[in-house]
Amino acid sequence: MTELDPDREAPPLVYLGCHLELRQIAREFCRKRFEPEDDGEAHDLFPDLQARYPTARSSKDDPEYVKLECLNRDHIAFNVNRLRSEAAHKLAHADALEEYGELRAA
């Protein structure tokens, strides 16, 4: 950011976004270096599942991810609730957007 915005004219949110992206890049780099993927194959019985999920005790700022096979009951319940909550919010958003489109077309 010192090269892109030496006078620090960008809003603070831009710096936060850059910081979060840098952390994500570092996580990916470290994961590839220290925990190489097995062979890239999906789970046999549940191919739609992710390889890693956040733990129940993770903070929103810096979540800790564990492999699917290492999830305990608390982690699974946490992620099921988290995913259902996200789905409910997306469905409500979709409903609102649909209603907006219908009112606009009328």
PDB file of N, CA and C in Angstrom:
ATOM      1  N   MET A   1       0.827  -1.200   0.000  1.00  0.00           N
ATOM      2  CA  MET A   1       0.000   0.000   0.000  1.00  0.00           C
ATOM      3  C   MET A   1       0.865   1.254   0.000  1.00  0.00           C
ATOM      4  N   THR A   2       2.076   1.162   0.534  1.00  0.00           N
ATOM      5  CA  THR A   2       2.939   2.347   0.522  1.00  0.00           C
ATOM      6  C   THR A   2       3.327   2.725  -0.902  1.00  0.00           C
ATOM      7  N   GLU A   3       3.391   1.760  -1.799  1.00  0.00           N
ATOM      8  CA  GLU A   3       3.686   2.061  -3.199  1.00  0.00           C
ATOM      9  C   GLU A   3       2.432   2.480  -3.953  1.00  0.00           C
ATOM     10  N   LEU A   4       1.301   1.853  -3.646  1.00  0.00           N
ATOM     11  CA  LEU A   4       0.059   2.158  -4.344  1.00  0.00           C
ATOM     12  C   LEU A   4      -0.567   3.471  -3.885  1.00  0.00           C
ATOM     13  N   ASP A   5      -0.418   3.771  -2.612  1.00  0.00           N
ATOM     14  CA  ASP A   5      -1.057   4.953  -2.031  1.00  0.00           C
ATOM     15  C   ASP A   5      -0.111   5.614  -1.027  1.00  0.00           C
ATOM     16  N   PRO A   6       0.997   6.203  -1.506  1.00  0.00           N
ATOM     17  CA  PRO A   6       1.993   6.760  -0.582  1.00  0.00           C
ATOM     18  C   PRO A   6       1.454   7.889   0.296  1.00  0.00           C
ATOM     19  N   ASP A   7       0.453   8.624  -0.178  1.00  0.00           N
ATOM     20  CA  ASP A   7      -0.105   9.731   0.603  1.00  0.00           C
ATOM     21  C   ASP A   7      -1.254   9.291   1.517  1.00  0.00           C
ATOM     22  N   ARG A   8      -1.549   8.006   1.510  1.00  0.00           N
ATOM     23  CA  ARG A   8      -2.628   7.427   2.327  1.00  0.00           C
ATOM     24  C   ARG A   8      -3.954   8.168   2.128  1.00  0.00           C
ATOM     25  N   GLU A   9      -4.330   8.304   0.866  1.00  0.00           N
ATOM     26  CA  GLU A   9      -5.588   8.979   0.530  1.00  0.00           C
ATOM     27  C   GLU A   9      -6.763   8.014   0.468  1.00  0.00           C
ATOM     28  N   ALA A  10      -6.480   6.728   0.372  1.00  0.00           N
ATOM     29  CA  ALA A  10      -7.552   5.728   0.286  1.00  0.00           C
ATOM     30  C   ALA A  10      -8.261   5.613   1.639  1.00  0.00           C
ATOM     31  N   PRO A  11      -9.540   5.281   1.610  1.00  0.00           N
ATOM     32  CA  PRO A  11     -10.272   5.097   2.872  1.00  0.00           C
ATOM     33  C   PRO A  11      -9.691   3.933   3.686  1.00  0.00           C
ATOM     34  N   PRO A  12      -9.850   3.960   4.999  1.00  0.00           N
ATOM     35  CA  PRO A  12      -9.318   2.888   5.850  1.00  0.00           C
ATOM     36  C   PRO A  12      -9.823   1.501   5.452  1.00  0.00           C
ATOM     37  N   LEU A  13     -11.034   1.429   4.915  1.00  0.00           N
ATOM     38  CA  LEU A  13     -11.596   0.140   4.519  1.00  0.00           C
ATOM     39  C   LEU A  13     -10.773  -0.506   3.405  1.00  0.00           C
ATOM     40  N   VAL A  14     -10.170   0.297   2.545  1.00  0.00           N
ATOM     41  CA  VAL A  14      -9.306  -0.239   1.485  1.00  0.00           C
ATOM     42  C   VAL A  14      -8.099  -0.925   2.108  1.00  0.00           C
ATOM     43  N   TYR A  15      -7.508  -0.295   3.125  1.00  0.00           N
ATOM     44  CA  TYR A  15      -6.366  -0.890   3.810  1.00  0.00           C
ATOM     45  C   TYR A  15      -6.767  -2.192   4.508  1.00  0.00           C
ATOM     46  N   LEU A  16      -7.932  -2.220   5.108  1.00  0.00           N
ATOM     47  CA  LEU A  16      -8.416  -3.423   5.774  1.00  0.00           C
ATOM     48  C   LEU A  16      -8.600  -4.544   4.763  1.00  0.00           C
ATOM     49  N   GLY A  17      -9.200  -4.231   3.628  1.00  0.00           N
ATOM     50  CA  GLY A  17      -9.395  -5.232   2.582  1.00  0.00           C
ATOM     51  C   GLY A  17      -8.076  -5.798   2.080  1.00  0.00           C
ATOM     52  N   CYS A  18      -7.096  -4.929   1.889  1.00  0.00           N
ATOM     53  CA  CYS A  18      -5.770  -5.376   1.446  1.00  0.00           C
ATOM     54  C   CYS A  18      -5.112  -6.261   2.497  1.00  0.00           C
ATOM     55  N   HIS A  19      -5.269  -5.887   3.752  1.00  0.00           N
ATOM     56  CA  HIS A  19      -4.693  -6.674   4.845  1.00  0.00           C
ATOM     57  C   HIS A  19      -5.326  -8.062   4.903  1.00  0.00           C
ATOM     58  N   LEU A  20      -6.640  -8.125   4.775  1.00  0.00           N
ATOM     59  CA  LEU A  20      -7.327  -9.410   4.802  1.00  0.00           C
ATOM     60  C   LEU A  20      -6.928 -10.283   3.619  1.00  0.00           C
ATOM     61  N   GLU A  21      -6.794  -9.674   2.455  1.00  0.00           N
ATOM     62  CA  GLU A  21      -6.381 -10.435   1.271  1.00  0.00           C
ATOM     63  C   GLU A  21      -4.962 -10.976   1.437  1.00  0.00           C
ATOM     64  N   LEU A  22      -4.071 -10.165   1.989  1.00  0.00           N
ATOM     65  CA  LEU A  22      -2.697 -10.618   2.232  1.00  0.00           C
ATOM     66  C   LEU A  22      -2.673 -11.797   3.201  1.00  0.00           C
ATOM     67  N   ARG A  23      -3.499 -11.742   4.246  1.00  0.00           N
ATOM     68  CA  ARG A  23      -3.573 -12.857   5.191  1.00  0.00           C
ATOM     69  C   ARG A  23      -4.076 -14.124   4.508  1.00  0.00           C
ATOM     70  N   GLN A  24      -5.052 -13.972   3.619  1.00  0.00           N
ATOM     71  CA  GLN A  24      -5.593 -15.126   2.895  1.00  0.00           C
ATOM     72  C   GLN A  24      -4.531 -15.736   1.989  1.00  0.00           C
ATOM     73  N   ILE A  25      -3.759 -14.906   1.312  1.00  0.00           N
ATOM     74  CA  ILE A  25      -2.677 -15.389   0.457  1.00  0.00           C
ATOM     75  C   ILE A  25      -1.638 -16.120   1.294  1.00  0.00           C
ATOM     76  N   ALA A  26      -1.302 -15.579   2.452  1.00  0.00           N
ATOM     77  CA  ALA A  26      -0.320 -16.215   3.334  1.00  0.00           C
ATOM     78  C   ALA A  26      -0.824 -17.564   3.828  1.00  0.00           C
ATOM     79  N   ARG A  27      -2.115 -17.659   4.183  1.00  0.00           N
ATOM     80  CA  ARG A  27      -2.679 -18.931   4.631  1.00  0.00           C
ATOM     81  C   ARG A  27      -2.565 -19.989   3.533  1.00  0.00           C
ATOM     82  N   GLU A  28      -2.929 -19.593   2.317  1.00  0.00           N
ATOM     83  CA  GLU A  28      -2.868 -20.531   1.193  1.00  0.00           C
ATOM     84  C   GLU A  28      -1.433 -20.987   0.940  1.00  0.00           C
ATOM     85  N   PHE A  29      -0.501 -20.057   0.992  1.00  0.00           N
ATOM     86  CA  PHE A  29       0.906 -20.377   0.781  1.00  0.00           C
ATOM     87  C   PHE A  29       1.392 -21.369   1.838  1.00  0.00           C
ATOM     88  N   CYS A  30       1.084 -21.081   3.106  1.00  0.00           N
ATOM     89  CA  CYS A  30       1.523 -21.954   4.195  1.00  0.00           C
ATOM     90  C   CYS A  30       0.866 -23.325   4.112  1.00  0.00           C
ATOM     91  N   ARG A  31      -0.414 -23.353   3.751  1.00  0.00           N
ATOM     92  CA  ARG A  31      -1.118 -24.630   3.638  1.00  0.00           C
ATOM     93  C   ARG A  31      -0.465 -25.494   2.575  1.00  0.00           C
ATOM     94  N   LYS A  32      -0.146 -24.915   1.423  1.00  0.00           N
ATOM     95  CA  LYS A  32       0.481 -25.688   0.348  1.00  0.00           C
ATOM     96  C   LYS A  32       1.876 -26.148   0.734  1.00  0.00           C
ATOM     97  N   ARG A  33       2.571 -25.320   1.494  1.00  0.00           N
ATOM     98  CA  ARG A  33       3.948 -25.653   1.849  1.00  0.00           C
ATOM     99  C   ARG A  33       4.036 -26.700   2.965  1.00  0.00           C
ATOM    100  N   PHE A  34       3.191 -26.555   3.966  1.00  0.00           N
ATOM    101  CA  PHE A  34       3.303 -27.420   5.133  1.00  0.00           C
ATOM    102  C   PHE A  34       2.297 -28.561   5.175  1.00  0.00           C
ATOM    103  N   GLU A  35       1.205 -28.451   4.438  1.00  0.00           N
ATOM    104  CA  GLU A  35       0.212 -29.519   4.395  1.00  0.00           C
ATOM    105  C   GLU A  35      -0.217 -29.748   2.961  1.00  0.00           C
ATOM    106  N   PRO A  36       0.633 -30.382   2.164  1.00  0.00           N
ATOM    107  CA  PRO A  36       0.242 -30.610   0.770  1.00  0.00           C
ATOM    108  C   PRO A  36      -1.016 -31.469   0.695  1.00  0.00           C
ATOM    109  N   GLU A  37      -1.846 -31.195  -0.282  1.00  0.00           N
ATOM    110  CA  GLU A  37      -3.086 -31.948  -0.452  1.00  0.00           C
ATOM    111  C   GLU A  37      -2.763 -33.411  -0.723  1.00  0.00           C
ATOM    112  N   ASP A  38      -3.651 -34.295  -0.286  1.00  0.00           N
ATOM    113  CA  ASP A  38      -3.424 -35.723  -0.460  1.00  0.00           C
ATOM    114  C   ASP A  38      -3.245 -36.062  -1.932  1.00  0.00           C
ATOM    115  N   ASP A  39      -4.321 -36.036  -2.674  1.00  0.00           N
ATOM    116  CA  ASP A  39      -4.241 -36.256  -4.116  1.00  0.00           C
ATOM    117  C   ASP A  39      -5.334 -35.490  -4.846  1.00  0.00           C
ATOM    118  N   GLY A  40      -5.967 -34.566  -4.135  1.00  0.00           N
ATOM    119  CA  GLY A  40      -6.968 -33.719  -4.755  1.00  0.00           C
ATOM    120  C   GLY A  40      -8.326 -34.367  -4.935  1.00  0.00           C
ATOM    121  N   GLU A  41      -8.493 -35.608  -4.474  1.00  0.00           N
ATOM    122  CA  GLU A  41      -9.767 -36.276  -4.636  1.00  0.00           C
ATOM    123  C   GLU A  41     -10.752 -35.818  -3.575  1.00  0.00           C
ATOM    124  N   ALA A  42     -12.010 -35.771  -3.952  1.00  0.00           N
ATOM    125  CA  ALA A  42     -13.062 -35.385  -3.014  1.00  0.00           C
ATOM    126  C   ALA A  42     -13.398 -36.574  -2.119  1.00  0.00           C
ATOM    127  N   HIS A  43     -14.136 -36.308  -1.061  1.00  0.00           N
ATOM    128  CA  HIS A  43     -14.589 -37.355  -0.158  1.00  0.00           C
ATOM    129  C   HIS A  43     -15.442 -38.337  -0.955  1.00  0.00           C
ATOM    130  N   ASP A  44     -15.240 -39.639  -0.741  1.00  0.00           N
ATOM    131  CA  ASP A  44     -15.931 -40.660  -1.523  1.00  0.00           C
ATOM    132  C   ASP A  44     -17.450 -40.611  -1.377  1.00  0.00           C
ATOM    133  N   LEU A  45     -17.933 -40.565  -0.137  1.00  0.00           N
ATOM    134  CA  LEU A  45     -19.375 -40.613   0.087  1.00  0.00           C
ATOM    135  C   LEU A  45     -20.048 -39.252  -0.036  1.00  0.00           C
ATOM    136  N   PHE A  46     -19.301 -38.182   0.239  1.00  0.00           N
ATOM    137  CA  PHE A  46     -19.866 -36.836   0.240  1.00  0.00           C
ATOM    138  C   PHE A  46     -18.973 -35.897  -0.584  1.00  0.00           C
ATOM    139  N   PRO A  47     -19.009 -36.000  -1.903  1.00  0.00           N
ATOM    140  CA  PRO A  47     -18.094 -35.213  -2.733  1.00  0.00           C
ATOM    141  C   PRO A  47     -18.339 -33.704  -2.695  1.00  0.00           C
ATOM    142  N   ASP A  48     -19.500 -33.265  -2.211  1.00  0.00           N
ATOM    143  CA  ASP A  48     -19.795 -31.832  -2.184  1.00  0.00           C
ATOM    144  C   ASP A  48     -19.240 -31.132  -0.942  1.00  0.00           C
ATOM    145  N   LEU A  49     -18.667 -31.875  -0.013  1.00  0.00           N
ATOM    146  CA  LEU A  49     -18.138 -31.271   1.200  1.00  0.00           C
ATOM    147  C   LEU A  49     -16.774 -30.644   0.951  1.00  0.00           C
ATOM    148  N   GLN A  50     -16.478 -29.608   1.725  1.00  0.00           N
ATOM    149  CA  GLN A  50     -15.178 -28.953   1.657  1.00  0.00           C
ATOM    150  C   GLN A  50     -14.137 -29.836   2.334  1.00  0.00           C
ATOM    151  N   ALA A  51     -12.872 -29.557   2.060  1.00  0.00           N
ATOM    152  CA  ALA A  51     -11.792 -30.301   2.703  1.00  0.00           C
ATOM    153  C   ALA A  51     -11.574 -29.812   4.134  1.00  0.00           C
ATOM    154  N   ARG A  52     -11.868 -28.536   4.409  1.00  0.00           N
ATOM    155  CA  ARG A  52     -11.654 -27.937   5.732  1.00  0.00           C
ATOM    156  C   ARG A  52     -12.854 -27.067   6.114  1.00  0.00           C
ATOM    157  N   TYR A  53     -13.068 -26.974   7.435  1.00  0.00           N
ATOM    158  CA  TYR A  53     -14.140 -26.138   7.980  1.00  0.00           C
ATOM    159  C   TYR A  53     -13.611 -25.392   9.197  1.00  0.00           C
ATOM    160  N   PRO A  54     -14.205 -24.214   9.501  1.00  0.00           N
ATOM    161  CA  PRO A  54     -13.783 -23.488  10.702  1.00  0.00           C
ATOM    162  C   PRO A  54     -14.222 -24.217  11.964  1.00  0.00           C
ATOM    163  N   THR A  55     -13.444 -24.057  13.027  1.00  0.00           N
ATOM    164  CA  THR A  55     -13.799 -24.676  14.296  1.00  0.00           C
ATOM    165  C   THR A  55     -14.856 -23.836  15.002  1.00  0.00           C
ATOM    166  N   ALA A  56     -15.512 -24.448  15.956  1.00  0.00           N
ATOM    167  CA  ALA A  56     -16.561 -23.755  16.709  1.00  0.00           C
ATOM    168  C   ALA A  56     -15.996 -22.612  17.532  1.00  0.00           C
ATOM    169  N   ARG A  57     -14.747 -22.693  17.927  1.00  0.00           N
ATOM    170  CA  ARG A  57     -14.140 -21.665  18.779  1.00  0.00           C
ATOM    171  C   ARG A  57     -13.392 -20.607  17.976  1.00  0.00           C
ATOM    172  N   SER A  58     -13.449 -20.666  16.667  1.00  0.00           N
ATOM    173  CA  SER A  58     -12.742 -19.686  15.839  1.00  0.00           C
ATOM    174  C   SER A  58     -13.332 -18.303  16.018  1.00  0.00           C
ATOM    175  N   SER A  59     -12.476 -17.312  15.922  1.00  0.00           N
ATOM    176  CA  SER A  59     -12.970 -15.936  15.922  1.00  0.00           C
ATOM    177  C   SER A  59     -13.307 -15.568  14.490  1.00  0.00           C
ATOM    178  N   LYS A  60     -14.180 -14.595  14.319  1.00  0.00           N
ATOM    179  CA  LYS A  60     -14.542 -14.164  12.968  1.00  0.00           C
ATOM    180  C   LYS A  60     -13.370 -13.480  12.277  1.00  0.00           C
ATOM    181  N   ASP A  61     -12.497 -12.865  13.069  1.00  0.00           N
ATOM    182  CA  ASP A  61     -11.367 -12.149  12.492  1.00  0.00           C
ATOM    183  C   ASP A  61     -10.311 -13.089  11.938  1.00  0.00           C
ATOM    184  N   ASP A  62     -10.067 -14.193  12.635  1.00  0.00           N
ATOM    185  CA  ASP A  62      -9.016 -15.106  12.219  1.00  0.00           C
ATOM    186  C   ASP A  62      -9.451 -16.543  12.496  1.00  0.00           C
ATOM    187  N   PRO A  63     -10.335 -17.102  11.645  1.00  0.00           N
ATOM    188  CA  PRO A  63     -10.850 -18.439  11.918  1.00  0.00           C
ATOM    189  C   PRO A  63      -9.774 -19.508  11.794  1.00  0.00           C
ATOM    190  N   GLU A  64      -9.931 -20.549  12.585  1.00  0.00           N
ATOM    191  CA  GLU A  64      -9.034 -21.707  12.540  1.00  0.00           C
ATOM    192  C   GLU A  64      -9.778 -22.813  11.796  1.00  0.00           C
ATOM    193  N   TYR A  65      -9.164 -23.346  10.765  1.00  0.00           N
ATOM    194  CA  TYR A  65      -9.787 -24.390   9.963  1.00  0.00           C
ATOM    195  C   TYR A  65      -9.166 -25.739  10.283  1.00  0.00           C
ATOM    196  N   VAL A  66     -10.001 -26.773  10.266  1.00  0.00           N
ATOM    197  CA  VAL A  66      -9.520 -28.136  10.468  1.00  0.00           C
ATOM    198  C   VAL A  66     -10.025 -29.012   9.324  1.00  0.00           C
ATOM    199  N   LYS A  67      -9.321 -30.110   9.100  1.00  0.00           N
ATOM    200  CA  LYS A  67      -9.720 -31.033   8.044  1.00  0.00           C
ATOM    201  C   LYS A  67     -11.060 -31.665   8.372  1.00  0.00           C
ATOM    202  N   LEU A  68     -11.791 -32.005   7.333  1.00  0.00           N
ATOM    203  CA  LEU A  68     -13.118 -32.593   7.470  1.00  0.00           C
ATOM    204  C   LEU A  68     -13.104 -33.795   8.412  1.00  0.00           C
ATOM    205  N   GLU A  69     -12.131 -34.667   8.255  1.00  0.00           N
ATOM    206  CA  GLU A  69     -12.093 -35.873   9.082  1.00  0.00           C
ATOM    207  C   GLU A  69     -11.729 -35.596  10.536  1.00  0.00           C
ATOM    208  N   CYS A  70     -11.290 -34.379  10.852  1.00  0.00           N
ATOM    209  CA  CYS A  70     -10.931 -34.018  12.232  1.00  0.00           C
ATOM    210  C   CYS A  70     -12.041 -33.252  12.953  1.00  0.00           C
ATOM    211  N   LEU A  71     -13.155 -32.992  12.279  1.00  0.00           N
ATOM    212  CA  LEU A  71     -14.253 -32.258  12.911  1.00  0.00           C
ATOM    213  C   LEU A  71     -14.899 -33.102  14.003  1.00  0.00           C
ATOM    214  N   ASN A  72     -15.151 -32.480  15.158  1.00  0.00           N
ATOM    215  CA  ASN A  72     -15.895 -33.175  16.203  1.00  0.00           C
ATOM    216  C   ASN A  72     -17.361 -32.738  16.125  1.00  0.00           C
ATOM    217  N   ARG A  73     -18.197 -33.265  17.015  1.00  0.00           N
ATOM    218  CA  ARG A  73     -19.633 -32.958  16.960  1.00  0.00           C
ATOM    219  C   ARG A  73     -19.920 -31.461  17.114  1.00  0.00           C
ATOM    220  N   ASP A  74     -19.177 -30.793  17.998  1.00  0.00           N
ATOM    221  CA  ASP A  74     -19.382 -29.353  18.194  1.00  0.00           C
ATOM    222  C   ASP A  74     -19.055 -28.575  16.921  1.00  0.00           C
ATOM    223  N   HIS A  75     -17.954 -28.935  16.272  1.00  0.00           N
ATOM    224  CA  HIS A  75     -17.557 -28.247  15.037  1.00  0.00           C
ATOM    225  C   HIS A  75     -18.586 -28.484  13.937  1.00  0.00           C
ATOM    226  N   ILE A  76     -19.082 -29.709  13.840  1.00  0.00           N
ATOM    227  CA  ILE A  76     -20.079 -30.017  12.811  1.00  0.00           C
ATOM    228  C   ILE A  76     -21.358 -29.236  13.074  1.00  0.00           C
ATOM    229  N   ALA A  77     -21.832 -29.237  14.316  1.00  0.00           N
ATOM    230  CA  ALA A  77     -23.054 -28.494  14.658  1.00  0.00           C
ATOM    231  C   ALA A  77     -22.867 -27.004  14.394  1.00  0.00           C
ATOM    232  N   PHE A  78     -21.715 -26.459  14.750  1.00  0.00           N
ATOM    233  CA  PHE A  78     -21.414 -25.051  14.508  1.00  0.00           C
ATOM    234  C   PHE A  78     -21.496 -24.733  13.016  1.00  0.00           C
ATOM    235  N   ASN A  79     -20.879 -25.565  12.182  1.00  0.00           N
ATOM    236  CA  ASN A  79     -20.857 -25.308  10.745  1.00  0.00           C
ATOM    237  C   ASN A  79     -22.216 -25.523  10.094  1.00  0.00           C
ATOM    238  N   VAL A  80     -22.966 -26.506  10.568  1.00  0.00           N
ATOM    239  CA  VAL A  80     -24.321 -26.713  10.048  1.00  0.00           C
ATOM    240  C   VAL A  80     -25.171 -25.473  10.341  1.00  0.00           C
ATOM    241  N   ASN A  81     -25.120 -24.975  11.576  1.00  0.00           N
ATOM    242  CA  ASN A  81     -25.878 -23.773  11.940  1.00  0.00           C
ATOM    243  C   ASN A  81     -25.409 -22.556  11.150  1.00  0.00           C
ATOM    244  N   ARG A  82     -24.095 -22.426  10.978  1.00  0.00           N
ATOM    245  CA  ARG A  82     -23.533 -21.300  10.229  1.00  0.00           C
ATOM    246  C   ARG A  82     -24.004 -21.343   8.773  1.00  0.00           C
ATOM    247  N   LEU A  83     -23.948 -22.503   8.149  1.00  0.00           N
ATOM    248  CA  LEU A  83     -24.351 -22.638   6.755  1.00  0.00           C
ATOM    249  C   LEU A  83     -25.851 -22.404   6.581  1.00  0.00           C
ATOM    250  N   ARG A  84     -26.645 -22.916   7.511  1.00  0.00           N
ATOM    251  CA  ARG A  84     -28.098 -22.700   7.414  1.00  0.00           C
ATOM    252  C   ARG A  84     -28.460 -21.231   7.615  1.00  0.00           C
ATOM    253  N   SER A  85     -27.740 -20.558   8.505  1.00  0.00           N
ATOM    254  CA  SER A  85     -27.972 -19.135   8.725  1.00  0.00           C
ATOM    255  C   SER A  85     -27.627 -18.335   7.462  1.00  0.00           C
ATOM    256  N   GLU A  86     -26.484 -18.647   6.857  1.00  0.00           N
ATOM    257  CA  GLU A  86     -26.087 -17.972   5.616  1.00  0.00           C
ATOM    258  C   GLU A  86     -27.114 -18.224   4.524  1.00  0.00           C
ATOM    259  N   ALA A  87     -27.595 -19.463   4.433  1.00  0.00           N
ATOM    260  CA  ALA A  87     -28.596 -19.808   3.413  1.00  0.00           C
ATOM    261  C   ALA A  87     -29.888 -19.032   3.635  1.00  0.00           C
ATOM    262  N   ALA A  88     -30.309 -18.912   4.888  1.00  0.00           N
ATOM    263  CA  ALA A  88     -31.533 -18.176   5.197  1.00  0.00           C
ATOM    264  C   ALA A  88     -31.392 -16.703   4.814  1.00  0.00           C
ATOM    265  N   HIS A  89     -30.224 -16.116   5.108  1.00  0.00           N
ATOM    266  CA  HIS A  89     -29.999 -14.721   4.747  1.00  0.00           C
ATOM    267  C   HIS A  89     -29.979 -14.540   3.225  1.00  0.00           C
ATOM    268  N   LYS A  90     -29.365 -15.467   2.507  1.00  0.00           N
ATOM    269  CA  LYS A  90     -29.334 -15.368   1.048  1.00  0.00           C
ATOM    270  C   LYS A  90     -30.732 -15.539   0.462  1.00  0.00           C
ATOM    271  N   LEU A  91     -31.509 -16.438   1.036  1.00  0.00           N
ATOM    272  CA  LEU A  91     -32.877 -16.634   0.559  1.00  0.00           C
ATOM    273  C   LEU A  91     -33.708 -15.377   0.791  1.00  0.00           C
ATOM    274  N   ALA A  92     -33.563 -14.765   1.958  1.00  0.00           N
ATOM    275  CA  ALA A  92     -34.288 -13.519   2.240  1.00  0.00           C
ATOM    276  C   ALA A  92     -33.850 -12.426   1.278  1.00  0.00           C
ATOM    277  N   HIS A  93     -32.571 -12.358   0.971  1.00  0.00           N
ATOM    278  CA  HIS A  93     -32.050 -11.372   0.019  1.00  0.00           C
ATOM    279  C   HIS A  93     -32.647 -11.627  -1.366  1.00  0.00           C
ATOM    280  N   ALA A  94     -32.683 -12.898  -1.770  1.00  0.00           N
ATOM    281  CA  ALA A  94     -33.253 -13.249  -3.070  1.00  0.00           C
ATOM    282  C   ALA A  94     -34.731 -12.865  -3.139  1.00  0.00           C
ATOM    283  N   ASP A  95     -35.466 -13.128  -2.066  1.00  0.00           N
ATOM    284  CA  ASP A  95     -36.890 -12.770  -2.026  1.00  0.00           C
ATOM    285  C   ASP A  95     -37.077 -11.259  -2.150  1.00  0.00           C
ATOM    286  N   ALA A  96     -36.259 -10.499  -1.433  1.00  0.00           N
ATOM    287  CA  ALA A  96     -36.355  -9.040  -1.486  1.00  0.00           C
ATOM    288  C   ALA A  96     -36.017  -8.524  -2.881  1.00  0.00           C
ATOM    289  N   LEU A  97     -34.984  -9.074  -3.494  1.00  0.00           N
ATOM    290  CA  LEU A  97     -34.606  -8.647  -4.844  1.00  0.00           C
ATOM    291  C   LEU A  97     -35.692  -8.997  -5.851  1.00  0.00           C
ATOM    292  N   GLU A  98     -36.277 -10.155  -5.690  1.00  0.00           N
ATOM    293  CA  GLU A  98     -37.366 -10.565  -6.577  1.00  0.00           C
ATOM    294  C   GLU A  98     -38.557  -9.620  -6.441  1.00  0.00           C
ATOM    295  N   GLU A  99     -38.903  -9.281  -5.209  1.00  0.00           N
ATOM    296  CA  GLU A  99     -40.017  -8.355  -4.959  1.00  0.00           C
ATOM    297  C   GLU A  99     -39.720  -6.982  -5.557  1.00  0.00           C
ATOM    298  N   TYR A 100     -38.479  -6.518  -5.392  1.00  0.00           N
ATOM    299  CA  TYR A 100     -38.066  -5.262  -5.973  1.00  0.00           C
ATOM    300  C   TYR A 100     -38.238  -5.285  -7.494  1.00  0.00           C
ATOM    301  N   GLY A 101     -37.832  -6.382  -8.115  1.00  0.00           N
ATOM    302  CA  GLY A 101     -37.965  -6.506  -9.568  1.00  0.00           C
ATOM    303  C   GLY A 101     -39.400  -6.498 -10.012  1.00  0.00           C
ATOM    304  N   GLU A 102     -40.260  -7.155  -9.250  1.00  0.00           N
ATOM    305  CA  GLU A 102     -41.688  -7.187  -9.591  1.00  0.00           C
ATOM    306  C   GLU A 102     -42.324  -5.804  -9.447  1.00  0.00           C
ATOM    307  N   LEU A 103     -41.982  -5.078  -8.359  1.00  0.00           N
ATOM    308  CA  LEU A 103     -42.543  -3.734  -8.171  1.00  0.00           C
ATOM    309  C   LEU A 103     -42.019  -2.763  -9.230  1.00  0.00           C
ATOM    310  N   ARG A 104     -40.795  -2.921  -9.599  1.00  0.00           N
ATOM    311  CA  ARG A 104     -40.189  -2.041 -10.597  1.00  0.00           C
ATOM    312  C   ARG A 104     -40.810  -2.261 -11.971  1.00  0.00           C
ATOM    313  N   ALA A 105     -41.145  -3.519 -12.267  1.00  0.00           N
ATOM    314  CA  ALA A 105     -41.723  -3.849 -13.570  1.00  0.00           C
ATOM    315  C   ALA A 105     -43.176  -3.400 -13.676  1.00  0.00           C
ATOM    316  N   ALA A 106     -43.826  -3.220 -12.526  1.00  0.00           N
ATOM    317  CA  ALA A 106     -45.256  -2.862 -12.536  1.00  0.00           C
ATOM    318  C   ALA A 106     -45.489  -1.427 -12.936  1.00  0.00           C
TER     319      ALA A 106
END
